[in-house]
PDB file of C-alpha atoms and ligand atoms in Angstrom:
ATOM      1  CA  MET A   1     -94.311 -84.091  74.831  1.00  0.00           C
ATOM      2  CA  GLN A   2     -96.637 -82.163  77.108  1.00  0.00           C
ATOM      3  CA  LEU A   3     -99.342 -84.427  78.499  1.00  0.00           C
ATOM      4  CA  PRO A   4    -102.994 -83.599  79.217  1.00  0.00           C
ATOM      5  CA  LEU A   5    -103.911 -83.473  82.898  1.00  0.00           C
ATOM      6  CA  LEU A   6    -106.774 -85.300  84.575  1.00  0.00           C
ATOM      7  CA  VAL A   7    -108.795 -83.142  86.931  1.00  0.00           C
ATOM      8  CA  LEU A   8    -110.896 -83.664  90.043  1.00  0.00           C
ATOM      9  CA  GLY A   9    -113.689 -86.108  89.330  1.00  0.00           C
ATOM     10  CA  HIS A  10    -111.708 -88.449  87.088  1.00  0.00           C
ATOM     11  CA  PRO A  11    -111.828 -91.855  88.800  1.00  0.00           C
ATOM     12  CA  LEU A  12    -108.209 -92.687  87.958  1.00  0.00           C
ATOM     13  CA  LEU A  13    -107.111 -89.937  90.372  1.00  0.00           C
ATOM     14  CA  ARG A  14    -108.799 -91.927  93.144  1.00  0.00           C
ATOM     15  CA  ARG A  15    -107.118 -95.232  92.453  1.00  0.00           C
ATOM     16  CA  VAL A  16    -104.230 -96.732  94.435  1.00  0.00           C
ATOM     17  CA  ALA A  17    -101.401 -96.775  91.904  1.00  0.00           C
ATOM     18  CA  THR A  18     -99.247 -99.813  91.097  1.00  0.00           C
ATOM     19  CA  PRO A  19     -95.513-100.044  91.915  1.00  0.00           C
ATOM     20  CA  LEU A  20     -93.050-100.192  89.036  1.00  0.00           C
ATOM     21  CA  THR A  21     -90.666-103.115  88.634  1.00  0.00           C
ATOM     22  CA  ALA A  22     -87.034-102.277  87.867  1.00  0.00           C
ATOM     23  CA  ARG A  23     -87.509-103.766  84.414  1.00  0.00           C
ATOM     24  CA  GLN A  24     -90.574-101.631  83.674  1.00  0.00           C
ATOM     25  CA  LEU A  25     -88.809 -98.532  84.958  1.00  0.00           C
ATOM     26  CA  LEU A  26     -85.932 -98.928  82.524  1.00  0.00           C
ATOM     27  CA  SER A  27     -88.231 -99.527  79.545  1.00  0.00           C
ATOM     28  CA  PRO A  28     -88.351 -96.831  76.841  1.00  0.00           C
ATOM     29  CA  ALA A  29     -92.069 -96.313  77.486  1.00  0.00           C
ATOM     30  CA  ILE A  30     -91.584 -95.410  81.154  1.00  0.00           C
ATOM     31  CA  GLN A  31     -88.428 -93.363  80.536  1.00  0.00           C
ATOM     32  CA  THR A  32     -90.393 -91.370  77.944  1.00  0.00           C
ATOM     33  CA  LEU A  33     -93.268 -90.994  80.411  1.00  0.00           C
ATOM     34  CA  ILE A  34     -90.814 -89.549  82.954  1.00  0.00           C
ATOM     35  CA  ASP A  35     -89.451 -87.079  80.389  1.00  0.00           C
ATOM     36  CA  ASP A  36     -92.983 -86.087  79.411  1.00  0.00           C
ATOM     37  CA  MET A  37     -94.019 -85.628  83.037  1.00  0.00           C
ATOM     38  CA  ILE A  38     -91.027 -83.344  83.670  1.00  0.00           C
ATOM     39  CA  GLU A  39     -91.804 -81.361  80.523  1.00  0.00           C
ATOM     40  CA  THR A  40     -95.468 -81.056  81.542  1.00  0.00           C
ATOM     41  CA  MET A  41     -94.640 -79.981  85.112  1.00  0.00           C
ATOM     42  CA  VAL A  42     -92.269 -77.280  83.860  1.00  0.00           C
ATOM     43  CA  ALA A  43     -94.679 -76.095  81.143  1.00  0.00           C
ATOM     44  CA  VAL A  44     -97.494 -75.505  83.631  1.00  0.00           C
ATOM     45  CA  SER A  45     -95.201 -74.219  86.427  1.00  0.00           C
ATOM     46  CA  GLY A  46     -96.117 -76.994  88.847  1.00  0.00           C
ATOM     47  CA  ALA A  47     -94.019 -77.929  91.874  1.00  0.00           C
ATOM     48  CA  GLY A  48     -94.758 -81.584  91.314  1.00  0.00           C
ATOM     49  CA  LEU A  49     -96.666 -84.019  89.176  1.00  0.00           C
ATOM     50  CA  ALA A  50     -97.716 -87.604  89.845  1.00  0.00           C
ATOM     51  CA  ALA A  51     -98.270 -90.227  87.162  1.00  0.00           C
ATOM     52  CA  PRO A  52    -102.002 -90.652  87.946  1.00  0.00           C
ATOM     53  CA  GLN A  53    -102.483 -86.987  87.007  1.00  0.00           C
ATOM     54  CA  VAL A  54    -101.463 -87.858  83.452  1.00  0.00           C
ATOM     55  CA  GLY A  55    -103.580 -90.983  83.374  1.00  0.00           C
ATOM     56  CA  GLN A  56    -100.966 -93.556  84.422  1.00  0.00           C
ATOM     57  CA  SER A  57    -101.821 -95.413  87.604  1.00  0.00           C
ATOM     58  CA  LEU A  58     -98.164 -95.974  88.558  1.00  0.00           C
ATOM     59  CA  ARG A  59     -96.183 -95.121  91.691  1.00  0.00           C
ATOM     60  CA  LEU A  60     -94.075 -92.422  90.110  1.00  0.00           C
ATOM     61  CA  CYS A  61     -93.883 -88.675  90.602  1.00  0.00           C
ATOM     62  CA  VAL A  62     -91.636 -85.796  89.674  1.00  0.00           C
ATOM     63  CA  ALA A  63     -90.989 -82.614  91.640  1.00  0.00           C
ATOM     64  CA  GLN A  64     -88.985 -79.436  91.312  1.00  0.00           C
ATOM     65  CA  VAL A  65     -89.268 -76.229  93.295  1.00  0.00           C
ATOM     66  CA  ARG A  66     -87.610 -73.025  92.294  1.00  0.00           C
ATOM     67  CA  GLU A  67     -87.413 -70.119  94.733  1.00  0.00           C
ATOM     68  CA  ASN A  68     -90.715 -68.347  94.354  1.00  0.00           C
ATOM     69  CA  PRO A  69     -91.646 -64.978  95.894  1.00  0.00           C
ATOM     70  CA  ARG A  70     -95.239 -66.224  96.217  1.00  0.00           C
ATOM     71  CA  TYR A  71     -93.974 -68.809  98.710  1.00  0.00           C
ATOM     72  CA  PRO A  72     -91.643 -67.044 101.089  1.00  0.00           C
ATOM     73  CA  GLY A  73     -89.800 -69.624 103.155  1.00  0.00           C
ATOM     74  CA  MET A  74     -90.142 -72.335 100.521  1.00  0.00           C
ATOM     75  CA  PRO A  75     -86.661 -73.658  99.763  1.00  0.00           C
ATOM     76  CA  ALA A  76     -85.627 -74.783  96.309  1.00  0.00           C
ATOM     77  CA  LEU A  77     -85.766 -78.466  95.414  1.00  0.00           C
ATOM     78  CA  PRO A  78     -83.636 -79.712  92.526  1.00  0.00           C
ATOM     79  CA  LEU A  79     -85.431 -81.957  90.070  1.00  0.00           C
ATOM     80  CA  ARG A  80     -86.529 -85.207  91.653  1.00  0.00           C
ATOM     81  CA  VAL A  81     -87.962 -88.369  90.128  1.00  0.00           C
ATOM     82  CA  TRP A  82     -89.506 -90.424  92.914  1.00  0.00           C
ATOM     83  CA  VAL A  83     -90.207 -94.018  91.876  1.00  0.00           C
ATOM     84  CA  ASN A  84     -92.091 -96.254  94.347  1.00  0.00           C
ATOM     85  CA  PRO A  85     -91.603 -93.649  97.104  1.00  0.00           C
ATOM     86  CA  ILE A  86     -92.219 -94.577 100.734  1.00  0.00           C
ATOM     87  CA  ILE A  87     -92.701 -91.799 103.267  1.00  0.00           C
ATOM     88  CA  THR A  88     -91.680 -92.218 106.877  1.00  0.00           C
ATOM     89  CA  VAL A  89     -92.635 -89.579 109.432  1.00  0.00           C
ATOM     90  CA  LEU A  90     -89.511 -88.822 111.484  1.00  0.00           C
ATOM     91  CA  GLY A  91     -91.099 -86.693 114.169  1.00  0.00           C
ATOM     92  CA  GLU A  92     -94.492 -85.552 115.365  1.00  0.00           C
ATOM     93  CA  THR A  93     -93.325 -82.357 117.061  1.00  0.00           C
ATOM     94  CA  ARG A  94     -93.406 -80.109 114.022  1.00  0.00           C
ATOM     95  CA  ARG A  95     -96.197 -79.503 111.526  1.00  0.00           C
ATOM     96  CA  VAL A  96     -96.095 -77.660 108.243  1.00  0.00           C
ATOM     97  CA  VAL A  97     -99.307 -75.811 107.453  1.00  0.00           C
ATOM     98  CA  MET A  98     -99.277 -74.702 103.854  1.00  0.00           C
ATOM     99  CA  TYR A  99    -101.798 -73.457 101.342  1.00  0.00           C
ATOM    100  CA  GLU A 100    -101.553 -76.180  98.733  1.00  0.00           C
ATOM    101  CA  GLY A 101    -102.726 -76.215  95.177  1.00  0.00           C
ATOM    102  CA  CYS A 102    -102.852 -78.984  92.612  1.00  0.00           C
ATOM    103  CA  LEU A 103    -102.737 -79.118  88.840  1.00  0.00           C
ATOM    104  CA  SER A 104    -105.687 -81.514  89.039  1.00  0.00           C
ATOM    105  CA  VAL A 105    -107.727 -79.029  91.098  1.00  0.00           C
ATOM    106  CA  PRO A 106    -107.170 -75.912  89.006  1.00  0.00           C
ATOM    107  CA  GLY A 107    -107.683 -72.525  90.594  1.00  0.00           C
ATOM    108  CA  LEU A 108    -108.178 -73.738  94.153  1.00  0.00           C
ATOM    109  CA  ARG A 109    -105.958 -73.423  97.213  1.00  0.00           C
ATOM    110  CA  GLY A 110    -106.449 -74.610 100.748  1.00  0.00           C
ATOM    111  CA  ALA A 111    -104.468 -74.985 103.971  1.00  0.00           C
ATOM    112  CA  VAL A 112    -103.270 -78.499 104.773  1.00  0.00           C
ATOM    113  CA  SER A 113    -101.482 -79.505 107.977  1.00  0.00           C
ATOM    114  CA  ARG A 114     -98.898 -82.278 107.639  1.00  0.00           C
ATOM    115  CA  PRO A 115     -95.906 -83.667 109.551  1.00  0.00           C
ATOM    116  CA  ALA A 116     -92.957 -81.351 108.857  1.00  0.00           C
ATOM    117  CA  THR A 117     -90.155 -83.893 109.308  1.00  0.00           C
ATOM    118  CA  ILE A 118     -90.176 -86.826 106.937  1.00  0.00           C
ATOM    119  CA  ARG A 119     -88.011 -89.210 104.970  1.00  0.00           C
ATOM    120  CA  VAL A 120     -88.654 -90.357 101.415  1.00  0.00           C
ATOM    121  CA  ASP A 121     -87.099 -93.661 100.334  1.00  0.00           C
ATOM    122  CA  TYR A 122     -87.383 -94.206  96.600  1.00  0.00           C
ATOM    123  CA  TRP A 123     -85.690 -95.283  93.409  1.00  0.00           C
ATOM    124  CA  ASP A 124     -84.351 -92.702  91.021  1.00  0.00           C
ATOM    125  CA  ARG A 125     -85.129 -93.033  87.316  1.00  0.00           C
ATOM    126  CA  GLU A 126     -82.261 -95.477  86.894  1.00  0.00           C
ATOM    127  CA  GLY A 127     -83.632 -97.688  89.662  1.00  0.00           C
ATOM    128  CA  ARG A 128     -80.980 -96.799  92.236  1.00  0.00           C
ATOM    129  CA  PRO A 129     -82.231 -96.612  95.842  1.00  0.00           C
ATOM    130  CA  GLN A 130     -82.158 -93.048  97.169  1.00  0.00           C
ATOM    131  CA  ARG A 131     -83.303 -91.213 100.257  1.00  0.00           C
ATOM    132  CA  ASP A 132     -84.380 -87.599 100.839  1.00  0.00           C
ATOM    133  CA  ASP A 133     -85.006 -86.129 104.281  1.00  0.00           C
ATOM    134  CA  PHE A 134     -87.149 -83.013 104.519  1.00  0.00           C
ATOM    135  CA  ASP A 135     -87.887 -80.714 107.405  1.00  0.00           C
ATOM    136  CA  GLY A 136     -90.301 -77.953 106.489  1.00  0.00           C
ATOM    137  CA  PRO A 137     -92.334 -76.956 103.440  1.00  0.00           C
ATOM    138  CA  LEU A 138     -90.708 -79.459 101.085  1.00  0.00           C
ATOM    139  CA  ALA A 139     -92.073 -82.216 103.331  1.00  0.00           C
ATOM    140  CA  ALA A 140     -95.532 -80.981 102.327  1.00  0.00           C
ATOM    141  CA  VAL A 141     -94.621 -81.084  98.642  1.00  0.00           C
ATOM    142  CA  ALA A 142     -93.389 -84.680  98.922  1.00  0.00           C
ATOM    143  CA  GLN A 143     -96.452 -85.805 100.887  1.00  0.00           C
ATOM    144  CA  HIS A 144     -98.802 -84.070  98.450  1.00  0.00           C
ATOM    145  CA  GLU A 145     -97.227 -85.899  95.507  1.00  0.00           C
ATOM    146  CA  CYS A 146     -97.133 -89.266  97.267  1.00  0.00           C
ATOM    147  CA  ASP A 147    -100.787 -88.833  98.306  1.00  0.00           C
ATOM    148  CA  HIS A 148    -101.652 -88.877  94.595  1.00  0.00           C
ATOM    149  CA  LEU A 149    -100.274 -92.431  94.423  1.00  0.00           C
ATOM    150  CA  ASP A 150    -102.842 -93.496  97.014  1.00  0.00           C
ATOM    151  CA  GLY A 151    -105.729 -91.727  95.319  1.00  0.00           C
ATOM    152  CA  ARG A 152    -105.724 -88.828  97.748  1.00  0.00           C
ATOM    153  CA  LEU A 153    -106.010 -85.146  96.843  1.00  0.00           C
ATOM    154  CA  PHE A 154    -105.194 -82.120  98.973  1.00  0.00           C
ATOM    155  CA  VAL A 155    -108.871 -81.186  99.188  1.00  0.00           C
ATOM    156  CA  ASP A 156    -109.380 -84.382 101.238  1.00  0.00           C
ATOM    157  CA  ARG A 157    -106.976 -83.073 103.858  1.00  0.00           C
ATOM    158  CA  ALA A 158    -107.547 -79.327 103.652  1.00  0.00           C
ATOM    159  CA  ASP A 159    -109.264 -77.342 106.356  1.00  0.00           C
ATOM    160  CA  THR A 160    -112.410 -76.633 104.332  1.00  0.00           C
ATOM    161  CA  ASN A 161    -112.789 -73.195 105.920  1.00  0.00           C
ATOM    162  CA  THR A 162    -109.593 -72.130 104.199  1.00  0.00           C
ATOM    163  CA  LEU A 163    -110.489 -73.212 100.640  1.00  0.00           C
ATOM    164  CA  THR A 164    -110.041 -70.283  98.304  1.00  0.00           C
ATOM    165  CA  PHE A 165    -109.799 -69.555  94.615  1.00  0.00           C
ATOM    166  CA  LEU A 166    -106.460 -68.268  93.387  1.00  0.00           C
ATOM    167  CA  ASP A 167    -107.446 -64.597  92.928  1.00  0.00           C
ATOM    168  CA  GLU A 168    -108.907 -64.491  96.443  1.00  0.00           C
ATOM    169  CA  TYR A 169    -105.825 -66.274  97.789  1.00  0.00           C
ATOM    170  CA  GLU A 170    -103.597 -63.565  96.337  1.00  0.00           C
ATOM    171  CA  GLN A 171    -105.947 -60.893  97.649  1.00  0.00           C
ATOM    172  CA  PHE A 172    -106.802 -62.130 101.130  1.00  0.00           C
ATOM    173  CA  VAL A 173    -104.289 -64.673 102.428  1.00  0.00           C
ATOM    174  CA  PRO A 174    -101.399 -62.813 104.088  1.00  0.00           C
ATOM    175  CA  HIS A 175     -97.945 -63.928 102.999  1.00  0.00           C
ATOM    176  CA  GLU A 176     -97.075 -65.044 106.533  1.00  0.00           C
ATOM    177  CA  ASP A 177    -100.047 -67.454 106.526  1.00  0.00           C
ATOM    178  CA  ARG A 178     -99.211 -69.138 103.221  1.00  0.00           C
ATOM    179  CA  VAL A 179     -96.479 -71.405 104.586  1.00  0.00           C
ATOM    180  CA  ARG A 180     -96.028 -71.927 108.320  1.00  0.00           C
ATOM    181  CA  VAL A 181     -93.978 -74.420 110.308  1.00  0.00           C
ATOM    182  CA  LEU A 182     -95.368 -74.933 113.789  1.00  0.00           C
ATOM    183  CA  ASP A 183     -93.760 -76.476 116.840  1.00  0.00           C
ATOM    184  CA  VAL A 184     -96.450 -78.570 118.495  1.00  0.00           C
ATOM    185  CA  ARG A 185     -94.248 -79.998 121.233  1.00  0.00           C
ATOM    186  CA  GLY A 186     -95.570 -80.188 124.749  1.00  0.00           C
TER     187      GLY A 186
HETATM  188 NI1  LIG B   1    -101.364 -82.444  93.139  1.00  0.00          NI
END
């Protein structure tokens, strides 16, 4: 079932979400929530969706990136279900600067700079411990989704000078500026 999305201004989006126990995770209610979140993400062509965006203050998000000509240099990410994810920054020498958008901030994009090399430790939907390492744009996707679990939205982190509505983004932001990975060493 496709779920309605909360948008900027709803206080639940600003809450620190609660971890799931293994027992909760395996319950029919949470397994259905996961299915519904995946269905919703696909239906609205999102790259990711966090449980707070559908009104559940739980540490759970889903993500999936298909190769998209609007994001040159953005690799594909097979479907992920990140339960109780913990992000570790693996290096401070590379930054990913990407125009992010969010289903909870419809129509807006803005450039956010984040560490480019990270690790995500999490449980999959069966509660098995898993680990993903990212180096590049997918690190931004993972951090964006995990930010939702701490009540943070990309507009909090965006360079406000770069905020743009979608039509203007398509019109004025050159493709080479949409996703950049910068070496900040030395
Ligand atoms: Ni978002």
